[in-house]
Amino acid sequence: MKKTIVNDIDFSRYNIKNEVRYSYKTEKGLSKKIVEEISERKNEPKWMRDFRLKSLEIYESKPMPTWGVDLSELDINSIVAYLSPDTKMKNSWDEVPEDIRNTFEKLGIPEAEKKALSGVGAQYDSEVVYHSIKDNLAKQGVIFEDMDTALKKYPDIIKEHFMTKNVTPNDHKFAALHGAIWSGGTFVYVPENVKVEVPLQAYFRMNAPGTGQFEHTLIIADRGSEVRFIEGCSAPQYAVSNLHAGCVELFVKEGARLIYSTIENWSKNTYNLNTKRALVDKDGVIEWISGSFGSHKTMLYPCSVLRGKGAKSEYTGVTFAAKGQHLDTGSKMIHLAPYTSSKVLSKSISKDGGITNYRGLLKIGPNAEGAKASVQCEGLMIDEISRSDTMPIIEVLNDNVDIGHEAKVGRISDEQIFYLMTRGLSEDEARSMIVRGFVEPVAKSLPLEYAVELNRLIKLELEGTIG
Amino acid sequence: MIKSLDYNTIQELIKSSGSEEKELRVKGYEVFSKVPMPMWKRVKLNDVHIPYYKEYKSAIIKNEEQDGLVTNFITKALMDDDLNSLNTALKRNFGVDDKFKNMVLAFYNTGFSIRALPNSNIKLPIAVNYAVNGDDDTIIDLNLIIAERASNMTVMFDYSSEKRGFHNGLTVVIAKDGSNVNIVKIQRLSDDSSNFDNNIIITGNDASVRWTQVDLGSRVDAYDITAELEGTGSSAYLNSIFLGTKNQSHDMSYKVNHIAPRTESNVDVKGALKDTSKAVFRGNLDMKRGAKKAKGNESEVVLLLDKTVRSDAIPALWCSEDDVQANHSASAGQIDENKLYYMMSRGLSIDEAKLLMVEASFNPVIDTLPSDTMRESIRDYIGRRISG
Amino acid sequence: MKDTLLEIKNVKAEVDGKEILKGLNLTIKRGEIHAIMGPNGSGKSTLCNVIMGNPHYKVTNGEILFEGEDIVKLKVNERAKKGIFLSFQSPEEIPGITVDNFIRTSLSAVTNKNMPMLQFAKSMKEKMDMLDMKPEYRTRYLNVGFSGGEKKKSEILQMAMLNPKLVMLDEIDSGLDIDALRVVAETVRKLKTDDMSILIITHYNRILDYLEPDVISVLANGRIVKEGDKNLAKELEKTGYESILDEVMS
Ligand SMILES: Nc1ncnc2c1ncn2[C@@H]1O[C@H](COP(=O)(O)OP(=O)(O)OP(=O)(O)O)[C@@H](O)[C@H]1O
Ligand SMILES: [Mg+2]
């Protein structure tokens, strides 16, 4: 029975450790000198270098957040901000150094690319090592580049959009940190009315211990376009802390639709302090699909700013916290225009002392006549030593609205397990089936390969307690 | 006697009192003088003035002479053995803010101790009225309600005023094993008054507390009700209605801590907001480790009657025990237009229909109030505020 | 010859931008029992809502004359005060408001005066007895937890108390068992005065056995496509709507 559900249960594929070979890396910690070094090495225009230095100032002026997860053990001064692998970016897997290629092969990336993707970017530590897009998309004017290349090829677009009007370094301490030492990431531009049927993917892999990854993703879906973007992240397990502070800026123009899916499986020594935001214009649609499994501590609240009439957002997330993990995730829905609508479905699972926290903001501004919003949170407790908290904030400044929030927490009921066991399942199988059913709403909104991945991760996580 | 809330006043207040009262006031004053006036993000305290200390002599208690019931002015009670109960309760974390909570402990000027003796069944509701009355416009009340084992009682507090007043109170309810306690609090202070209220409930095994909060008055209003469900099988049912009109601000906090197994709670808040009023609902449902088979529920429904209102809700749910059922929900919106249409098809004007829908939402709570005249007068009051 | 109570002239109406009534004409005489039949989705409930003034339904053309006055611009409650009553196909539930409270409130809204308590109680008892409703329903919340049949009785109870001039019964017979149907229909018949007109929307003949219609109209595709006397119902039962529609369309 187990075998038919998920083919292989092999944690090792996430845990491949390669020898760390780098062409360049900065000293540990953070300083003006380090920031200047990164910028210089990347041969960036002056404005970007100034922007980095300004961000560093902001970073230094802001206090550590005192809410969310406990960050007192995170020591930025022991983290290497920038580490460049000893390879240049390639457009063919054959040219990618063997050990790195092997890692991505074990993670299934090249294979997925062949089968199910329109384009792939693969980042290894601080730099993108592989990038490629299908010809037909390039012909339609779709741009899919790694961020450093984009900065050189499309300086005007990048200068206009890069942390200026979406996420800014002033937003919070880790957005400022990102602004100072960002490296790698992806730039996507989908021209008007172009529909990218097959997803684009970026995969972020941290290999070296004690480093940080700070990739920047910028996607512009122009009027009437459609695109689906998938982001995957993982890293092998080390004793020292890694830090991931990425930033995702999405622009969804009038009538466009963007689906942004993330399967995050950072190793359990990673601090994942990520910022994601979408600005959505008239009749635009943003859909966030988010699976958070890894990391030691996570703070992540994808934000949708519904600023055009009729704009829509959906957030579907599953968070799974096991031993030693504190995953503080949620969503922010900001309704600024009439007839905007949003829907949140959050599922969380806590086991082995893991802590999940749904933290959300739903704000209906005074101009959001006729706004509709619903938030639904469900927490599943696998045992009695774990924790599941829910902390939504709802602010309504308009009467013509229809909003609802619902949350519940509980465990798998004995009756359910009993029922399944009378049908011949073992207790473990019954539990795992119930958990799969629990995350089904998320699984079903993912492309098949990723749904399998999600189930595999859940299986892995459950094995610990149940197996 | 009008005095500022300072140490001299404390000295004067404790001159003639026993050591218990001294200790309470001095300890309260220590914290009060140290903590700054809070700055709240959601409900602004700009319009609230820290009052002078004044005497308050207008408190009225009714039905206090019943078999099995012992009532006293709080100052008298502190000379007896009530102080221990009070002190254990005060160790808990509750109240709108340390500043306001300790202001009461340091400067209370009225209050009652109400005790139902073991196995007693107190039939008539005990009514305590704190009205702003002439110069008696500063009500700082400290109340201690103790239901001994297997006793039953109902206590109804009514805070009212026609003119500007200040109220800041602290009420401790201790429901011992097997007792049943009904608390009703009605707040209809005038539109320029300030209201603060700090409440804590502690339950023994199989004790049950029902609390009905009717929150209608004051310009700035903040209250907290914290329930510590410590006794196995104990329960707390907190039902509340609130109405915001004009520029009122209501900040309402409910905390239920499920500590013992098989505890049960339900927080049910129904509100309506009109004009430029504002409400904040904070619900904290905390299922602590060990509260096996506990059930907690929390819900808030707000009717928004005007474009200019503001409604915030923070219905948090904390869970560190797997063998529990916990739910919360919050919703806000206009009155269902199909229902309005249905009522109008029976001849009601749109305003009448809206009023009726607000009443409809409030009635299940109003219907539980223990006196006919009280029910009528609350309905009238709500009708006037919505139509006016 | 009786005078005209309601006259609908070339009414077009839409809901959510979709046109449902497409130039409908209908006349109801004072005291008349008028049945409207027609396929599902043809616009029968829409017609009732348009006559009652549901703000969700927009009249884009035509007039609705009630006692000679165009009521298109009147609010729902103003129409109720003029004596128009709609028994809803699916009545709303109003938790928190008792049947008693609701009927008293609407009675005083419609009549502009308060009926003395005793008289009200007496009148309620009389009507509820007729409808075979238990007295405890007076203190239940309006329609909350009522069965389908009980909801219909609650509608007729309101009609009985409000004493309107035009009663629209939108599928009052659906969800009623045979005995309940008889009770409800007979109550309506007993309550019907010479001045009261009744518009019955139904899919079945049975109710027409109790409340014999003077006129039967067939509504299809947003228009009245055929009118006849009570025999038309029998004919429809045999042939279905299609033959009529064919006949009209051709
Ligand atoms: N509020 C509404 N929103 C959208 N469409 C509606 C609404 N009300 C009615 N309609 C549509 O208008 C058409 C007519 O509906 P109506 O309810 O008047 O039909 P009916 O003749 O009463 O049908 P039935 O015999 O099934 O009760 C249907 O297609 C229906 O779906
Ligand atoms: Mg119908």
GROMACS .gro file of C-alpha atoms in nm, chain A residues 176-392:
model
  217
  176ALA     CA    1   1.691   4.591   0.352
  177LEU     CA    2   1.940   4.308   0.396
  178HIS     CA    3   1.823   4.164   0.069
  179GLY     CA    4   1.863   4.499  -0.104
  180ALA     CA    5   2.223   4.517   0.013
  181ILE     CA    6   2.349   4.173  -0.080
  182TRP     CA    7   2.102   4.021  -0.325
  183SER     CA    8   2.251   3.791  -0.584
  184GLY     CA    9   2.103   3.575  -0.855
  185GLY     CA   10   1.737   3.509  -0.909
  186THR     CA   11   1.513   3.546  -1.207
  187PHE     CA   12   1.357   3.809  -1.425
  188VAL     CA   13   1.046   3.723  -1.625
  189TYR     CA   14   0.857   3.946  -1.863
  190VAL     CA   15   0.547   3.819  -2.039
  191PRO     CA   16   0.428   4.052  -2.316
  192GLU     CA   17   0.067   4.162  -2.360
  193ASN     CA   18  -0.182   3.883  -2.422
  194VAL     CA   19   0.085   3.614  -2.440
  195LYS     CA   20  -0.020   3.299  -2.263
  196VAL     CA   21   0.260   3.078  -2.138
  197GLU     CA   22   0.085   2.746  -2.111
  198VAL     CA   23   0.366   2.543  -1.960
  199PRO     CA   24   0.526   2.660  -1.635
  200LEU     CA   25   0.862   2.829  -1.591
  201GLN     CA   26   1.073   2.713  -1.303
  202ALA     CA   27   1.353   2.841  -1.088
  203TYR     CA   28   1.532   2.607  -0.850
  204PHE     CA   29   1.742   2.742  -0.566
  205ARG     CA   30   2.000   2.522  -0.408
  206MET     CA   31   2.229   2.611  -0.124
  207ASN     CA   32   2.530   2.380  -0.107
  208ALA     CA   33   2.791   2.548   0.109
  209PRO     CA   34   2.748   2.553   0.487
  210GLY     CA   35   2.714   2.885   0.670
  211THR     CA   36   2.615   3.083   0.367
  212GLY     CA   37   2.324   3.295   0.269
  213GLN     CA   38   2.114   3.295  -0.042
  214PHE     CA   39   1.951   3.619  -0.144
  215GLU     CA   40   1.801   3.568  -0.486
  216HIS     CA   41   1.572   3.824  -0.639
  217THR     CA   42   1.271   3.733  -0.848
  218LEU     CA   43   1.097   3.997  -1.058
  219ILE     CA   44   0.805   3.902  -1.277
  220ILE     CA   45   0.604   4.136  -1.493
  221ALA     CA   46   0.291   3.985  -1.644
  222ASP     CA   47   0.177   4.246  -1.891
  223ARG     CA   48  -0.187   4.316  -1.980
  224GLY     CA   49  -0.392   4.010  -2.054
  225SER     CA   50  -0.101   3.769  -2.027
  226GLU     CA   51  -0.089   3.442  -1.839
  227VAL     CA   52   0.204   3.266  -1.677
  228ARG     CA   53   0.280   3.009  -1.418
  229PHE     CA   54   0.601   3.018  -1.221
  230ILE     CA   55   0.733   2.746  -0.997
  231GLU     CA   56   1.001   2.793  -0.740
  232GLY     CA   57   1.176   2.509  -0.562
  233CYS     CA   58   1.431   2.537  -0.286
  234SER     CA   59   1.644   2.294  -0.091
  235ALA     CA   60   1.977   2.255   0.083
  236PRO     CA   61   2.168   1.979   0.258
  237GLN     CA   62   2.172   1.962   0.635
  238TYR     CA   63   2.463   2.127   0.818
  239ALA     CA   64   2.534   2.204   1.179
  240VAL     CA   65   2.579   2.576   1.119
  241SER     CA   66   2.302   2.812   1.022
  242ASN     CA   67   2.226   2.910   0.666
  243LEU     CA   68   2.020   3.213   0.583
  244HIS     CA   69   1.779   3.258   0.299
  245ALA     CA   70   1.637   3.607   0.250
  246GLY     CA   71   1.498   3.616  -0.099
  247CYS     CA   72   1.265   3.871  -0.243
  248VAL     CA   73   0.988   3.823  -0.495
  249GLU     CA   74   0.829   4.118  -0.671
  250LEU     CA   75   0.536   4.047  -0.897
  251PHE     CA   76   0.355   4.290  -1.122
  252VAL     CA   77   0.023   4.166  -1.251
  253LYS     CA   78  -0.110   4.412  -1.505
  254GLU     CA   79  -0.464   4.462  -1.618
  255GLY     CA   80  -0.640   4.135  -1.691
  256ALA     CA   81  -0.325   3.928  -1.646
  257ARG     CA   82  -0.301   3.611  -1.445
  258LEU     CA   83   0.001   3.483  -1.260
  259ILE     CA   84   0.027   3.162  -1.066
  260TYR     CA   85   0.323   3.151  -0.833
  261SER     CA   86   0.396   2.814  -0.674
  262THR     CA   87   0.664   2.740  -0.421
  263ILE     CA   88   0.779   2.413  -0.278
  264GLU     CA   89   1.024   2.502  -0.007
  265ASN     CA   90   1.237   2.236   0.151
  266TRP     CA   91   1.533   2.416   0.301
  267SER     CA   92   1.742   2.208   0.537
  268LYS     CA   93   1.658   2.230   0.904
  269ASN     CA   94   1.947   2.460   0.978
  270THR     CA   95   1.816   2.736   0.751
  271TYR     CA   96   1.657   3.060   0.852
  272ASN     CA   97   1.406   3.138   0.581
  273LEU     CA   98   1.312   3.506   0.602
  274ASN     CA   99   1.155   3.575   0.271
  275THR     CA  100   0.954   3.861   0.126
  276LYS     CA  101   0.699   3.819  -0.151
  277ARG     CA  102   0.458   4.070  -0.287
  278ALA     CA  103   0.229   4.112  -0.586
  279LEU     CA  104   0.079   4.436  -0.713
  280VAL     CA  105  -0.237   4.350  -0.899
  281ASP     CA  106  -0.409   4.584  -1.143
  282LYS     CA  107  -0.764   4.590  -1.274
  283ASP     CA  108  -0.913   4.242  -1.324
  284GLY     CA  109  -0.570   4.087  -1.270
  285VAL     CA  110  -0.534   3.759  -1.083
  286ILE     CA  111  -0.254   3.640  -0.860
  287GLU     CA  112  -0.257   3.289  -0.721
  288TRP     CA  113  -0.006   3.186  -0.459
  289ILE     CA  114   0.049   2.820  -0.395
  290SER     CA  115   0.288   2.754  -0.119
  291GLY     CA  116   0.424   2.442   0.045
  292SER     CA  117   0.660   2.504   0.338
  293PHE     CA  118   0.833   2.197   0.472
  294GLY     CA  119   1.190   2.281   0.543
  295SER     CA  120   1.395   2.534   0.734
  296HIS     CA  121   1.468   2.579   1.100
  297LYS     CA  122   1.264   2.897   1.121
  298THR     CA  123   1.052   3.064   0.859
  299MET     CA  124   0.883   3.400   0.841
  300LEU     CA  125   0.698   3.434   0.515
  301TYR     CA  126   0.375   3.619   0.437
  302PRO     CA  127   0.313   3.661   0.065
  303CYS     CA  128   0.130   3.988   0.018
  304SER     CA  129  -0.124   4.078  -0.251
  305VAL     CA  130  -0.197   4.442  -0.306
  306LEU     CA  131  -0.524   4.450  -0.497
  307ARG     CA  132  -0.507   4.798  -0.633
  308GLY     CA  133  -0.715   4.771  -0.951
  309LYS     CA  134  -1.090   4.729  -0.968
  310GLY     CA  135  -1.192   4.364  -0.975
  311ALA     CA  136  -0.843   4.235  -0.893
  312LYS     CA  137  -0.831   3.892  -0.734
  313SER     CA  138  -0.597   3.696  -0.517
  314GLU     CA  139  -0.592   3.343  -0.393
  315TYR     CA  140  -0.351   3.196  -0.143
  316THR     CA  141  -0.338   2.824  -0.087
  317GLY     CA  142  -0.073   2.709   0.153
  318VAL     CA  143   0.037   2.406   0.347
  319THR     CA  144   0.293   2.426   0.623
  320PHE     CA  145   0.447   2.124   0.789
  321ALA     CA  146   0.659   2.176   1.098
  322ALA     CA  147   0.844   1.888   1.260
  323LYS     CA  148   1.106   1.866   1.531
  324GLY     CA  149   1.303   2.184   1.586
  325GLN     CA  150   1.102   2.383   1.334
  326HIS     CA  151   0.907   2.701   1.387
  327LEU     CA  152   0.727   2.800   1.071
  328ASP     CA  153   0.550   3.133   1.090
  329THR     CA  154   0.367   3.175   0.763
  330GLY     CA  155   0.054   3.335   0.631
  331SER     CA  156  -0.070   3.585   0.384
  332LYS     CA  157  -0.152   3.950   0.355
  333MET     CA  158  -0.445   4.060   0.146
  334ILE     CA  159  -0.473   4.433   0.098
  335HIS     CA  160  -0.790   4.542  -0.079
  336LEU     CA  161  -0.758   4.894  -0.211
  337ALA     CA  162  -1.001   4.899  -0.504
  338PRO     CA  163  -1.370   4.824  -0.558
  339TYR     CA  164  -1.494   4.470  -0.618
  340THR     CA  165  -1.162   4.311  -0.533
  341SER     CA  166  -1.175   3.964  -0.391
  342SER     CA  167  -0.943   3.737  -0.201
  343LYS     CA  168  -0.946   3.388  -0.069
  344VAL     CA  169  -0.706   3.223   0.172
  345LEU     CA  170  -0.687   2.856   0.248
  346SER     CA  171  -0.414   2.763   0.490
  347LYS     CA  172  -0.343   2.416   0.619
  348SER     CA  173  -0.080   2.338   0.873
  349ILE     CA  174   0.053   2.023   1.030
  350SER     CA  175   0.261   2.015   1.347
  351LYS     CA  176   0.441   1.715   1.487
  352ASP     CA  177   0.736   1.617   1.706
  353GLY     CA  178   0.735   1.949   1.884
  354GLY     CA  179   0.716   2.154   1.567
  355ILE     CA  180   0.542   2.490   1.579
  356THR     CA  181   0.327   2.630   1.302
  357ASN     CA  182   0.174   2.972   1.315
  358TYR     CA  183  -0.065   3.120   1.065
  359ARG     CA  184  -0.022   3.495   1.076
  360GLY     CA  185  -0.234   3.691   0.839
  361LEU     CA  186  -0.358   4.034   0.756
  362LEU     CA  187  -0.679   4.107   0.574
  363LYS     CA  188  -0.732   4.473   0.513
  364ILE     CA  189  -1.027   4.629   0.336
  365GLY     CA  190  -0.957   4.991   0.258
  366PRO     CA  191  -1.216   5.268   0.242
  367ASN     CA  192  -1.232   5.253  -0.139
  368ALA     CA  193  -1.280   4.879  -0.163
  369GLU     CA  194  -1.656   4.891  -0.217
  370GLY     CA  195  -1.808   4.551  -0.267
  371ALA     CA  196  -1.493   4.366  -0.163
  372LYS     CA  197  -1.521   3.999  -0.080
  373ALA     CA  198  -1.273   3.806   0.127
  374SER     CA  199  -1.258   3.475   0.299
  375VAL     CA  200  -0.991   3.320   0.514
  376GLN     CA  201  -0.990   2.961   0.620
  377CYS     CA  202  -0.722   2.811   0.842
  378GLU     CA  203  -0.696   2.456   0.956
  379GLY     CA  204  -0.435   2.317   1.190
  380LEU     CA  205  -0.366   1.949   1.234
  381MET     CA  206  -0.180   1.838   1.545
  382ILE     CA  207  -0.012   1.503   1.510
  383ASP     CA  208   0.091   1.475   1.875
  384GLU     CA  209   0.066   1.649   2.208
  385ILE     CA  210   0.409   1.808   2.216
  386SER     CA  211   0.361   2.027   1.910
  387ARG     CA  212   0.193   2.361   1.867
  388SER     CA  213  -0.041   2.518   1.618
  389ASP     CA  214  -0.131   2.885   1.648
  390THR     CA  215  -0.344   3.111   1.435
  391MET     CA  216  -0.322   3.487   1.443
  392PRO     CA  217  -0.520   3.663   1.178
   0.00000   0.00000   0.00000
